[in-house]
Amino acid sequence: MRWTERQQGMLREMGLRVWAPGEAAAPEPVIARVPPPAGSPPLPAPGPAPAPAQAPAPEAPRASPVAGLGWPELRAAVAACRACGLCESRKQTVFGVGHESAHWMIVGEAPGEQEDLQGEPFVGAAGRLLDRMLLALGLTREPAEPARQVFIANTLKCRPPRNRNPEPDELLKCQPFLERQVELVQPRVILAMGRFAIQSLLDSTEPVGRLRGRVHQWRGRPLIVTYHPAYLLRNPVDKARAWADLCLAAQTAEQMAAQHQG
Ligand code: URA
């Protein structure tokens, strides 16, 4: 596969080194030889390494328990999940809402009190702001065609008690659900809102401010980072930046649509 200059730049930003056909192989890493401390027994003369008695079996990649699930099975798996302690305090799980083939997928953090009660993401104050932001782009969570009706999901499907921040272990346990949702929706653009969505999808702890303003990739799909609506309610001065992020996402979705047609 050949990468464009822009894609290579993006991959470099993400710390990935990409080998391209025809490119010389990366040089062998130089391993510094540290002299043994005085008085230690002499090192054996270099020679062929003895064969290990029993080569350890390579660890097979662990398949996610939700890999391959369809929508009904995935919904049932989320509803029945008891993988972390949040199942003890939740009223119900909050799966997500919207078009199952939406062009836009919005990823937030975790259900709050209202979401836990109503079983739908972003129904509180932050949700009202999100709805207005979507409306400004001609998008909605209400039934519409896939170009207009988004799919909204959270990184965590259960409410953390007193709306505390998600724990790393909780994010990890819930991540396969979100990943499967993205795989099923196959969105043309993903909007990751806030640091926990970024942590789950980009595996990065960089702050939003360092990651916004460019197009990232999640398994080959464009992903745009922006501020969480709850943050914007506390810091309205950053709304202009969030709007710029949404415009970048809209532009990216348009480019993807053109590719689908071309
Ligand atoms: N904040 C989120 O990230 N998600 C919700 O569902 C509600 C508030």
Short mmCIF file of C-alpha atoms and ligand atoms in Angstrom, two decimals:
data_model
loop_
_atom_site.label_atom_id
_atom_site.label_comp_id
_atom_site.label_asym_id
_atom_site.label_seq_id
_atom_site.Cartn_x
_atom_site.Cartn_y
_atom_site.Cartn_z
CA MET A 1 0.00 0.00 0.00
CA ARG A 2 1.29 3.47 -0.88
CA TRP A 3 0.71 6.32 1.57
CA THR A 4 0.25 9.90 0.44
CA GLU A 5 2.52 12.59 1.92
CA ARG A 6 -0.40 13.70 4.13
CA GLN A 7 -1.11 10.18 5.39
CA GLN A 8 2.59 9.64 6.10
CA GLY A 9 2.60 12.89 8.03
CA MET A 10 -0.41 11.72 10.04
CA LEU A 11 1.18 8.39 10.78
CA ARG A 12 4.39 10.12 11.87
CA GLU A 13 2.30 12.30 14.22
CA MET A 14 0.84 9.12 15.69
CA GLY A 15 4.34 7.74 16.23
CA LEU A 16 4.00 5.03 13.56
CA ARG A 17 6.81 4.11 11.21
CA VAL A 18 5.47 2.88 7.87
CA TRP A 19 7.52 0.74 5.52
CA ALA A 20 6.86 1.42 1.85
CA PRO A 21 7.74 -1.00 -0.98
CA GLY A 22 11.15 -0.18 -2.44
CA GLU A 23 12.30 1.53 0.72
CA ALA A 24 15.50 0.17 2.29
CA ALA A 25 14.87 -1.95 5.36
CA ALA A 26 15.40 -0.18 8.66
CA PRO A 27 18.95 -0.71 9.96
CA GLU A 28 19.44 -3.26 12.71
CA PRO A 29 19.31 -1.56 16.10
CA VAL A 30 22.75 -1.10 17.62
CA ILE A 31 22.88 -2.71 21.06
CA ALA A 32 25.45 -1.10 23.32
CA ARG A 33 27.79 -3.59 24.96
CA VAL A 34 28.15 -2.84 28.63
CA PRO A 35 31.41 -4.18 30.07
CA PRO A 36 30.89 -6.62 32.96
CA PRO A 37 31.77 -5.34 36.43
CA ALA A 38 35.32 -6.11 37.64
CA GLY A 39 35.62 -9.57 39.22
CA SER A 40 32.72 -11.15 37.32
CA PRO A 41 33.29 -14.53 35.61
CA PRO A 42 34.46 -14.29 32.00
CA LEU A 43 31.75 -14.16 29.37
CA PRO A 44 31.46 -17.25 27.13
CA ALA A 45 33.09 -16.87 23.73
CA PRO A 46 30.60 -15.74 21.08
CA GLY A 47 29.25 -18.66 19.10
CA PRO A 48 25.97 -20.10 17.93
CA ALA A 49 23.33 -19.60 20.55
CA PRO A 50 22.25 -22.85 22.21
CA ALA A 51 18.77 -23.93 21.17
CA PRO A 52 16.28 -23.35 23.95
CA ALA A 53 15.07 -26.57 25.52
CA GLN A 54 11.51 -25.79 24.54
CA ALA A 55 10.66 -22.71 22.54
CA PRO A 56 7.76 -20.92 24.25
CA ALA A 57 4.64 -21.09 22.12
CA PRO A 58 3.83 -17.67 20.64
CA GLU A 59 0.88 -16.13 22.41
CA ALA A 60 -2.16 -16.22 20.14
CA PRO A 61 -3.90 -12.86 19.83
CA ARG A 62 -6.94 -12.95 22.06
CA ALA A 63 -10.15 -12.55 20.08
CA SER A 64 -12.55 -10.05 21.55
CA PRO A 65 -15.64 -11.81 22.94
CA VAL A 66 -17.82 -9.41 20.96
CA ALA A 67 -15.93 -9.67 17.66
CA GLY A 68 -18.31 -10.73 14.92
CA LEU A 69 -21.51 -9.98 16.86
CA GLY A 70 -24.42 -8.41 14.98
CA TRP A 71 -26.52 -5.55 16.39
CA PRO A 72 -29.05 -7.62 18.39
CA GLU A 73 -26.34 -9.81 19.97
CA LEU A 74 -24.18 -6.78 20.73
CA ARG A 75 -27.11 -4.97 22.38
CA ALA A 76 -27.81 -8.06 24.47
CA ALA A 77 -24.12 -8.41 25.43
CA VAL A 78 -23.97 -4.78 26.59
CA ALA A 79 -27.22 -5.10 28.56
CA ALA A 80 -25.94 -8.23 30.34
CA CYS A 81 -22.36 -7.01 30.91
CA ARG A 82 -20.90 -7.47 34.40
CA ALA A 83 -17.23 -7.06 33.44
CA CYS A 84 -16.55 -4.22 35.89
CA GLY A 85 -17.92 -2.78 39.11
CA LEU A 86 -20.10 -0.21 37.32
CA CYS A 87 -22.74 -2.87 36.79
CA GLU A 88 -23.44 -2.74 40.54
CA SER A 89 -24.47 0.92 40.59
CA ARG A 90 -26.02 1.42 37.13
CA LYS A 91 -29.78 1.66 36.66
CA GLN A 92 -29.38 0.43 33.10
CA THR A 93 -26.76 0.27 30.37
CA VAL A 94 -26.72 3.01 27.73
CA PHE A 95 -26.01 1.36 24.41
CA GLY A 96 -26.17 4.27 21.97
CA VAL A 97 -28.68 5.82 19.62
CA GLY A 98 -29.00 6.68 15.95
CA HIS A 99 -28.74 5.23 12.48
CA GLU A 100 -27.00 1.87 12.35
CA SER A 101 -25.35 2.92 9.06
CA ALA A 102 -24.80 6.57 9.96
CA HIS A 103 -22.17 8.52 8.05
CA TRP A 104 -21.23 10.27 11.30
CA MET A 105 -20.42 8.54 14.57
CA ILE A 106 -20.16 10.68 17.68
CA VAL A 107 -18.28 9.22 20.64
CA GLY A 108 -18.64 10.72 24.12
CA GLU A 109 -17.51 9.71 27.57
CA ALA A 110 -19.99 7.99 29.85
CA PRO A 111 -23.64 8.20 30.84
CA GLY A 112 -24.55 10.72 33.53
CA GLU A 113 -27.53 10.68 35.86
CA GLN A 114 -30.16 11.43 33.19
CA GLU A 115 -28.65 9.01 30.68
CA ASP A 116 -28.61 6.28 33.33
CA LEU A 117 -32.29 6.93 34.03
CA GLN A 118 -33.43 7.25 30.41
CA GLY A 119 -31.10 4.73 28.74
CA GLU A 120 -30.07 7.20 26.01
CA PRO A 121 -26.73 9.02 25.63
CA PHE A 122 -26.42 12.81 25.89
CA VAL A 123 -29.88 13.71 27.15
CA GLY A 124 -28.75 16.21 29.83
CA ALA A 125 -27.37 19.74 29.45
CA ALA A 126 -24.29 18.57 27.50
CA GLY A 127 -26.60 16.62 25.21
CA ARG A 128 -28.68 19.71 24.45
CA LEU A 129 -25.52 21.52 23.40
CA LEU A 130 -24.47 18.52 21.29
CA ASP A 131 -27.88 18.52 19.57
CA ARG A 132 -27.47 22.23 18.73
CA MET A 133 -23.99 21.63 17.36
CA LEU A 134 -25.33 18.80 15.20
CA LEU A 135 -28.25 20.91 14.02
CA ALA A 136 -25.85 23.61 12.87
CA LEU A 137 -24.35 20.99 10.55
CA GLY A 138 -27.73 19.74 9.34
CA LEU A 139 -27.36 16.59 11.45
CA THR A 140 -29.68 15.01 13.98
CA ARG A 141 -30.10 12.01 16.28
CA GLU A 142 -33.75 11.74 15.18
CA PRO A 143 -34.76 9.30 12.41
CA ALA A 144 -33.44 10.49 9.04
CA GLU A 145 -31.34 9.16 6.17
CA PRO A 146 -27.81 7.93 7.11
CA ALA A 147 -26.14 11.11 5.80
CA ARG A 148 -28.15 13.18 8.33
CA GLN A 149 -28.90 10.88 11.28
CA VAL A 150 -25.78 10.32 13.35
CA PHE A 151 -24.99 7.43 15.67
CA ILE A 152 -24.07 8.50 19.21
CA ALA A 153 -22.22 6.18 21.59
CA ASN A 154 -20.16 6.51 24.73
CA THR A 155 -16.83 4.94 25.64
CA LEU A 156 -18.47 3.57 28.80
CA LYS A 157 -21.92 2.03 28.65
CA CYS A 158 -22.57 2.41 32.39
CA ARG A 159 -22.66 5.50 34.57
CA PRO A 160 -19.69 5.93 36.92
CA PRO A 161 -20.98 6.72 40.45
CA ARG A 162 -21.38 10.46 41.06
CA ASN A 163 -20.17 11.03 37.46
CA ARG A 164 -16.55 10.45 38.44
CA ASN A 165 -13.96 9.98 35.68
CA PRO A 166 -13.79 6.53 34.11
CA GLU A 167 -11.04 4.28 35.50
CA PRO A 168 -8.49 2.89 33.00
CA ASP A 169 -9.69 -0.65 33.71
CA GLU A 170 -13.32 0.32 33.04
CA LEU A 171 -12.35 1.93 29.73
CA LEU A 172 -10.43 -1.19 28.76
CA LYS A 173 -13.28 -3.54 29.61
CA CYS A 174 -15.83 -1.46 27.68
CA GLN A 175 -13.61 -0.76 24.67
CA PRO A 176 -14.58 -3.89 22.65
CA PHE A 177 -18.23 -2.79 22.72
CA LEU A 178 -17.39 0.61 21.27
CA GLU A 179 -15.04 -0.91 18.72
CA ARG A 180 -17.70 -3.33 17.54
CA GLN A 181 -20.21 -0.48 17.29
CA VAL A 182 -17.83 1.45 15.03
CA GLU A 183 -17.19 -1.66 12.94
CA LEU A 184 -20.92 -2.21 12.49
CA VAL A 185 -21.83 1.41 11.72
CA GLN A 186 -18.85 1.86 9.34
CA PRO A 187 -19.07 5.65 9.65
CA ARG A 188 -17.43 7.96 7.13
CA VAL A 189 -16.21 10.14 9.96
CA ILE A 190 -15.80 9.61 13.71
CA LEU A 191 -15.99 12.57 16.10
CA ALA A 192 -14.21 11.77 19.37
CA MET A 193 -15.38 14.18 22.05
CA GLY A 194 -13.12 14.61 25.04
CA ARG A 195 -10.14 12.83 26.48
CA PHE A 196 -11.75 9.49 27.31
CA ALA A 197 -13.03 8.98 23.77
CA ILE A 198 -9.52 9.82 22.59
CA GLN A 199 -8.01 7.41 25.11
CA SER A 200 -10.27 4.58 23.93
CA LEU A 201 -10.03 5.13 20.18
CA LEU A 202 -6.56 6.62 19.67
CA ASP A 203 -4.91 4.99 22.68
CA SER A 204 -3.49 8.40 23.54
CA THR A 205 -3.39 10.42 26.72
CA GLU A 206 -2.49 13.62 24.85
CA PRO A 207 -4.86 16.49 25.68
CA VAL A 208 -7.60 17.44 23.22
CA GLY A 209 -5.84 20.72 22.43
CA ARG A 210 -2.78 18.85 21.12
CA LEU A 211 -4.76 16.45 18.92
CA ARG A 212 -7.53 18.60 17.47
CA GLY A 213 -7.24 20.35 14.11
CA ARG A 214 -6.12 17.36 12.06
CA VAL A 215 -7.51 14.12 10.73
CA HIS A 216 -6.53 10.99 12.66
CA GLN A 217 -7.39 7.45 11.66
CA TRP A 218 -9.21 4.67 13.47
CA ARG A 219 -8.62 1.45 11.55
CA GLY A 220 -8.59 3.34 8.27
CA ARG A 221 -11.55 5.61 9.09
CA PRO A 222 -11.09 9.36 9.58
CA LEU A 223 -11.36 10.47 13.18
CA ILE A 224 -11.57 14.08 14.34
CA VAL A 225 -10.91 15.07 17.92
CA THR A 226 -12.82 17.86 19.64
CA TYR A 227 -13.82 19.17 23.04
CA HIS A 228 -16.51 17.42 25.05
CA PRO A 229 -19.78 19.43 25.19
CA ALA A 230 -19.68 19.39 29.02
CA TYR A 231 -16.24 21.04 28.83
CA LEU A 232 -17.64 23.62 26.38
CA LEU A 233 -20.43 24.47 28.83
CA ARG A 234 -17.74 25.32 31.39
CA ASN A 235 -15.38 26.93 28.85
CA PRO A 236 -17.53 28.65 26.22
CA VAL A 237 -14.45 30.47 24.91
CA ASP A 238 -13.43 27.20 23.21
CA LYS A 239 -16.70 26.89 21.28
CA ALA A 240 -15.12 28.59 18.24
CA ARG A 241 -12.41 25.91 18.20
CA ALA A 242 -15.03 23.17 18.53
CA TRP A 243 -16.88 24.70 15.58
CA ALA A 244 -13.68 24.62 13.51
CA ASP A 245 -13.35 20.91 14.43
CA LEU A 246 -16.91 20.23 13.30
CA CYS A 247 -16.23 22.01 10.01
CA LEU A 248 -13.14 19.83 9.53
CA ALA A 249 -15.28 16.76 10.21
CA ALA A 250 -17.93 17.96 7.72
CA GLN A 251 -15.27 18.56 5.09
CA THR A 252 -13.83 15.09 5.74
CA ALA A 253 -17.28 13.47 5.49
CA GLU A 254 -17.81 15.25 2.15
CA GLN A 255 -14.47 13.97 0.85
CA MET A 256 -15.41 10.45 1.91
CA ALA A 257 -18.79 10.79 0.16
CA ALA A 258 -17.03 11.91 -3.02
CA GLN A 259 -14.76 8.85 -2.79
CA HIS A 260 -17.81 6.60 -2.40
CA GLN A 261 -19.37 8.12 -5.53
CA GLY A 262 -16.17 8.22 -7.60
N1 URA B 1 -21.57 12.99 28.63
C1 URA B 1 -21.19 11.98 27.82
O1 URA B 1 -20.04 11.88 27.44
N2 URA B 1 -22.10 11.10 27.47
C2 URA B 1 -23.34 11.14 27.84
O2 URA B 1 -24.11 10.27 27.46
C3 URA B 1 -23.73 12.20 28.68
C4 URA B 1 -22.84 13.12 29.07
#
